[in-house]
Amino acid sequence: MDGKKGDVVVANEARIEGDTLLLGDGVRVRFVRTLRLPETGTHRLPPGLGTFPLRRVEDYPDTVPEQWRAKGGVMMPVYLREAMWLSFAGSPEPTALQVGVGKVCAISGEKWTGRLSRRPQNYVVLPRQPWLDGINSGRGTVRQFVAVPLGMGATVEGQVTGEETVGGLQLQAFPLAPKLRAAWRAEQRRLAEERRRQAEERARILAAGPPPRSPRPAFGGYGGPPAMPMAAPAGPPPQAAAAMGIGAGGSMRQEVYEDDRPARDWSGTADARVFVHLVTPPEWRRITGEEPPPSPADRAAYTRAGLPWYDYFDADGTDLAPSGTLADVKPVGEWLGDDLDPWTPPAPHQVKPLGPPPPPPGGAPIADGDW
């Protein structure tokens, strides 16, 4: 549907495909469960431990809180102090993606405007940015996204704005300007046709041979594919929402890449935007009738088992300067108490290098609302 939020026009082409959120034609986002990092030191990229299930708010009109129905969007279940990261794999089309945490920009630290800005940059550029694990609070580092309740001051929103009234995550995708987008798509069609001709030529030369290799999956080792079954809604409507927001966790090595395109290359109209509500496991069970995912993994046991951590490097990318506002955000442990989960740092041989992946070769639309 098309909508007008303030003076920002949004052609809301958002939908869910499995546990993947699709924004317009060019953006695929998955919310990935991961190990929570210690809040001291700087660490390697933690692994992906499967995806959070996503459900449309509008599919549960009798059980979701009324204020969620007004905002529309999607919801997902998270545990207290559970960490997550956003995967953008499978998003080949150039896109400027805004990421908000309680309507505070996770890149610039500025309040959400719904418009692109370059001073400071308030978006990530896809597909150059393969994922985002947290807020842009340091040079070459981010602080991990961690779920916390509203009302205690622990969220990024509360520390930056002095209020905790929004919660959740917000996403908005801007494509290339129309002429550039059409030219980019035409070039992709040309390249696809060229690849098709080359494949036919190879087939003629080989005449017969082993079956073709399976295409590279859109989401690989740094992430996980499990999907959750869908069940009918159950239980009475709630009196109030169990509101959750995003706080800052441990620091990890990760660059947020600077946009190397001129500002005029981007459309002034967003393809889609989505409000992502964070649901406590009991609320998820009551609203959807489904069991939430199991509790977060034992991070010390994961590392002791010799399982991998990751290190990503893109030689052609330029790291965006950190936000001074976000650098001042305190980790959730200062508000909720010490992290008592044991920590075992990975051995050097457990850290696997990653580089930019090659480009990878619809579900029902999501209702938008007023937020």
Short mmCIF file of N, CA, C and O in Angstrom, two decimals, residues 34-46 81-85 132-138 140-148 154 156 222 246-254 299 309 326-327 329-334 337 339 343:
data_model
loop_
_atom_site.label_atom_id
_atom_site.label_comp_id
_atom_site.label_asym_id
_atom_site.label_seq_id
_atom_site.Cartn_x
_atom_site.Cartn_y
_atom_site.Cartn_z
N THR A 34 22.24 -15.00 18.21
CA THR A 34 23.68 -15.15 18.33
C THR A 34 24.09 -15.19 19.80
O THR A 34 23.25 -15.10 20.69
N LEU A 35 25.39 -15.34 20.04
CA LEU A 35 25.93 -15.35 21.39
C LEU A 35 26.12 -13.92 21.89
O LEU A 35 26.61 -13.06 21.15
N ARG A 36 25.74 -13.67 23.12
CA ARG A 36 25.94 -12.34 23.70
C ARG A 36 27.40 -12.19 24.12
O ARG A 36 27.96 -13.03 24.81
N LEU A 37 28.02 -11.09 23.71
CA LEU A 37 29.43 -10.83 24.00
C LEU A 37 29.60 -10.22 25.39
O LEU A 37 28.71 -9.53 25.88
N PRO A 38 30.76 -10.42 26.01
CA PRO A 38 31.06 -9.68 27.23
C PRO A 38 31.09 -8.18 26.95
O PRO A 38 31.38 -7.75 25.83
N GLU A 39 30.80 -7.38 27.94
CA GLU A 39 30.73 -5.92 27.75
C GLU A 39 32.07 -5.24 27.95
O GLU A 39 32.15 -4.01 27.91
N THR A 40 33.13 -6.01 28.15
CA THR A 40 34.49 -5.47 28.21
C THR A 40 35.30 -6.08 27.08
O THR A 40 35.08 -7.23 26.69
N GLY A 41 36.24 -5.31 26.57
CA GLY A 41 37.07 -5.78 25.47
C GLY A 41 36.38 -5.65 24.13
O GLY A 41 35.22 -5.23 24.03
N THR A 42 37.10 -6.00 23.06
CA THR A 42 36.57 -6.00 21.69
C THR A 42 36.75 -7.38 21.11
O THR A 42 37.84 -7.97 21.21
N HIS A 43 35.72 -7.91 20.47
CA HIS A 43 35.67 -9.33 20.13
C HIS A 43 35.47 -9.53 18.63
O HIS A 43 35.16 -8.61 17.88
N ARG A 44 35.69 -10.78 18.22
CA ARG A 44 35.42 -11.19 16.84
C ARG A 44 33.91 -11.30 16.62
O ARG A 44 33.12 -11.22 17.56
N LEU A 45 33.52 -11.51 15.36
CA LEU A 45 32.09 -11.64 15.04
C LEU A 45 31.56 -12.95 15.61
O LEU A 45 32.10 -14.02 15.32
N PRO A 46 30.49 -12.89 16.39
CA PRO A 46 29.91 -14.13 16.92
C PRO A 46 29.14 -14.86 15.84
O PRO A 46 28.79 -14.30 14.80
N ARG A 81 17.91 -9.82 27.44
CA ARG A 81 19.35 -9.74 27.20
C ARG A 81 19.81 -10.70 26.10
O ARG A 81 20.99 -11.04 26.03
N GLU A 82 18.90 -11.10 25.23
CA GLU A 82 19.31 -11.91 24.08
C GLU A 82 19.90 -11.00 23.01
O GLU A 82 19.40 -9.90 22.75
N ALA A 83 20.98 -11.46 22.37
CA ALA A 83 21.66 -10.69 21.32
C ALA A 83 21.18 -11.13 19.94
O ALA A 83 20.74 -12.27 19.75
N MET A 84 21.29 -10.21 18.99
CA MET A 84 20.87 -10.50 17.63
C MET A 84 21.73 -9.71 16.66
O MET A 84 22.41 -8.75 17.04
N TRP A 85 21.69 -10.14 15.39
CA TRP A 85 22.25 -9.31 14.32
C TRP A 85 21.36 -9.39 13.10
O TRP A 85 20.53 -10.29 12.99
N LEU A 132 24.61 -6.17 10.02
CA LEU A 132 24.82 -5.15 11.04
C LEU A 132 24.52 -5.80 12.39
O LEU A 132 23.42 -6.28 12.62
N ASP A 133 25.54 -5.79 13.26
CA ASP A 133 25.42 -6.47 14.55
C ASP A 133 25.09 -5.53 15.70
O ASP A 133 24.82 -6.00 16.81
N GLY A 134 25.14 -4.21 15.46
CA GLY A 134 24.90 -3.31 16.58
C GLY A 134 25.00 -1.86 16.18
O GLY A 134 25.05 -1.51 15.00
N ILE A 135 25.06 -0.99 17.18
CA ILE A 135 25.07 0.45 16.94
C ILE A 135 26.49 0.91 16.60
O ILE A 135 27.48 0.36 17.08
N ASN A 136 26.58 1.93 15.77
CA ASN A 136 27.85 2.44 15.26
C ASN A 136 28.51 3.34 16.32
O ASN A 136 28.46 4.56 16.24
N SER A 137 29.15 2.73 17.29
CA SER A 137 29.64 3.48 18.45
C SER A 137 31.15 3.59 18.54
O SER A 137 31.66 4.23 19.46
N GLY A 138 31.88 2.99 17.62
CA GLY A 138 33.34 3.05 17.68
C GLY A 138 33.95 3.00 16.30
O GLY A 138 33.28 2.66 15.32
N GLY A 140 35.61 1.31 13.53
CA GLY A 140 35.85 -0.08 13.17
C GLY A 140 35.18 -1.07 14.10
O GLY A 140 35.43 -2.27 14.01
N THR A 141 34.29 -0.58 14.98
CA THR A 141 33.59 -1.47 15.91
C THR A 141 32.13 -1.06 16.03
O THR A 141 31.76 0.08 15.74
N VAL A 142 31.31 -2.00 16.48
CA VAL A 142 29.91 -1.72 16.84
C VAL A 142 29.65 -2.35 18.20
O VAL A 142 30.38 -3.26 18.62
N ARG A 143 28.61 -1.87 18.88
CA ARG A 143 28.18 -2.50 20.13
C ARG A 143 26.92 -3.29 19.85
O ARG A 143 25.95 -2.79 19.26
N GLN A 144 26.91 -4.52 20.31
CA GLN A 144 25.91 -5.53 19.95
C GLN A 144 24.49 -5.10 20.29
O GLN A 144 24.23 -4.49 21.32
N PHE A 145 23.54 -5.46 19.38
CA PHE A 145 22.11 -5.30 19.67
C PHE A 145 21.71 -6.31 20.75
O PHE A 145 21.88 -7.52 20.57
N VAL A 146 21.15 -5.83 21.85
CA VAL A 146 20.72 -6.70 22.94
C VAL A 146 19.31 -6.27 23.36
O VAL A 146 19.04 -5.08 23.56
N ALA A 147 18.41 -7.24 23.52
CA ALA A 147 17.02 -6.95 23.88
C ALA A 147 16.89 -6.69 25.37
O ALA A 147 17.39 -7.46 26.19
N VAL A 148 16.22 -5.58 25.72
CA VAL A 148 16.00 -5.22 27.12
C VAL A 148 14.60 -4.63 27.26
O VAL A 148 14.02 -4.13 26.28
N ALA A 154 17.72 1.36 30.09
CA ALA A 154 18.83 0.61 29.51
C ALA A 154 18.88 0.66 27.99
O ALA A 154 19.90 0.32 27.40
N VAL A 156 18.99 2.06 24.05
CA VAL A 156 19.62 3.16 23.33
C VAL A 156 18.66 4.34 23.26
O VAL A 156 19.04 5.50 23.46
N TYR A 222 27.57 -17.62 8.43
CA TYR A 222 27.35 -16.57 9.44
C TYR A 222 25.86 -16.30 9.49
O TYR A 222 25.35 -15.32 8.99
N ILE A 246 15.94 -2.06 22.32
CA ILE A 246 17.31 -2.47 22.05
C ILE A 246 18.29 -1.68 22.91
O ILE A 246 18.27 -0.44 22.91
N GLY A 247 19.13 -2.41 23.63
CA GLY A 247 20.23 -1.83 24.37
C GLY A 247 21.55 -2.17 23.70
O GLY A 247 21.60 -2.90 22.70
N ALA A 248 22.64 -1.65 24.26
CA ALA A 248 23.98 -1.88 23.72
C ALA A 248 24.69 -2.95 24.52
O ALA A 248 24.74 -2.89 25.75
N GLY A 249 25.24 -3.93 23.82
CA GLY A 249 25.99 -4.99 24.46
C GLY A 249 27.48 -4.82 24.27
O GLY A 249 28.02 -3.72 24.24
N GLY A 250 28.17 -5.97 24.10
CA GLY A 250 29.62 -5.95 23.94
C GLY A 250 30.05 -5.40 22.60
O GLY A 250 29.29 -5.31 21.65
N SER A 251 31.32 -5.04 22.53
CA SER A 251 31.91 -4.43 21.33
C SER A 251 32.56 -5.51 20.47
O SER A 251 33.17 -6.45 20.97
N MET A 252 32.41 -5.38 19.14
CA MET A 252 33.03 -6.32 18.21
C MET A 252 33.63 -5.56 17.04
O MET A 252 33.26 -4.42 16.75
N ARG A 253 34.55 -6.23 16.36
CA ARG A 253 35.17 -5.63 15.18
C ARG A 253 34.21 -5.73 14.00
O ARG A 253 33.91 -6.82 13.53
N GLN A 254 33.72 -4.59 13.56
CA GLN A 254 32.82 -4.56 12.39
C GLN A 254 32.79 -3.14 11.87
O GLN A 254 32.61 -2.19 12.63
N ARG A 299 27.19 -19.71 25.71
CA ARG A 299 28.30 -19.21 24.90
C ARG A 299 29.63 -19.88 25.25
O ARG A 299 30.47 -20.10 24.39
N TRP A 309 34.03 -18.75 15.18
CA TRP A 309 33.75 -17.33 15.20
C TRP A 309 34.25 -16.78 13.87
O TRP A 309 34.83 -17.52 13.07
N LEU A 326 26.22 7.76 20.00
CA LEU A 326 26.14 6.34 20.30
C LEU A 326 27.35 5.85 21.09
O LEU A 326 27.26 4.87 21.84
N ALA A 327 28.49 6.52 20.92
CA ALA A 327 29.67 6.13 21.70
C ALA A 327 29.45 6.33 23.19
O ALA A 327 30.08 5.68 24.02
N VAL A 329 26.59 5.75 24.75
CA VAL A 329 25.58 4.84 25.28
C VAL A 329 26.24 3.78 26.16
O VAL A 329 27.23 3.16 25.77
N LYS A 330 25.71 3.58 27.34
CA LYS A 330 26.27 2.62 28.29
C LYS A 330 25.72 1.23 28.00
O LYS A 330 24.56 1.07 27.61
N PRO A 331 26.52 0.19 28.21
CA PRO A 331 26.04 -1.18 27.99
C PRO A 331 24.95 -1.55 28.98
O PRO A 331 24.85 -0.97 30.07
N VAL A 332 24.16 -2.55 28.59
CA VAL A 332 23.00 -2.90 29.40
C VAL A 332 23.37 -3.40 30.80
O VAL A 332 22.59 -3.28 31.74
N GLY A 333 24.58 -3.94 30.95
CA GLY A 333 24.99 -4.43 32.26
C GLY A 333 25.04 -3.36 33.32
O GLY A 333 24.86 -3.65 34.51
N GLU A 334 25.25 -2.11 32.91
CA GLU A 334 25.29 -1.03 33.88
C GLU A 334 23.90 -0.70 34.41
O GLU A 334 23.76 0.00 35.42
N GLY A 337 22.61 -5.06 35.77
CA GLY A 337 23.47 -5.87 36.61
C GLY A 337 24.49 -6.65 35.80
O GLY A 337 24.44 -6.71 34.58
N ASP A 339 26.77 -9.40 33.95
CA ASP A 339 26.50 -10.55 33.10
C ASP A 339 27.12 -11.78 33.77
O ASP A 339 28.34 -11.90 33.87
N TRP A 343 32.21 -16.94 30.27
CA TRP A 343 32.75 -16.55 28.97
C TRP A 343 34.06 -17.27 28.71
O TRP A 343 34.96 -17.29 29.56
#
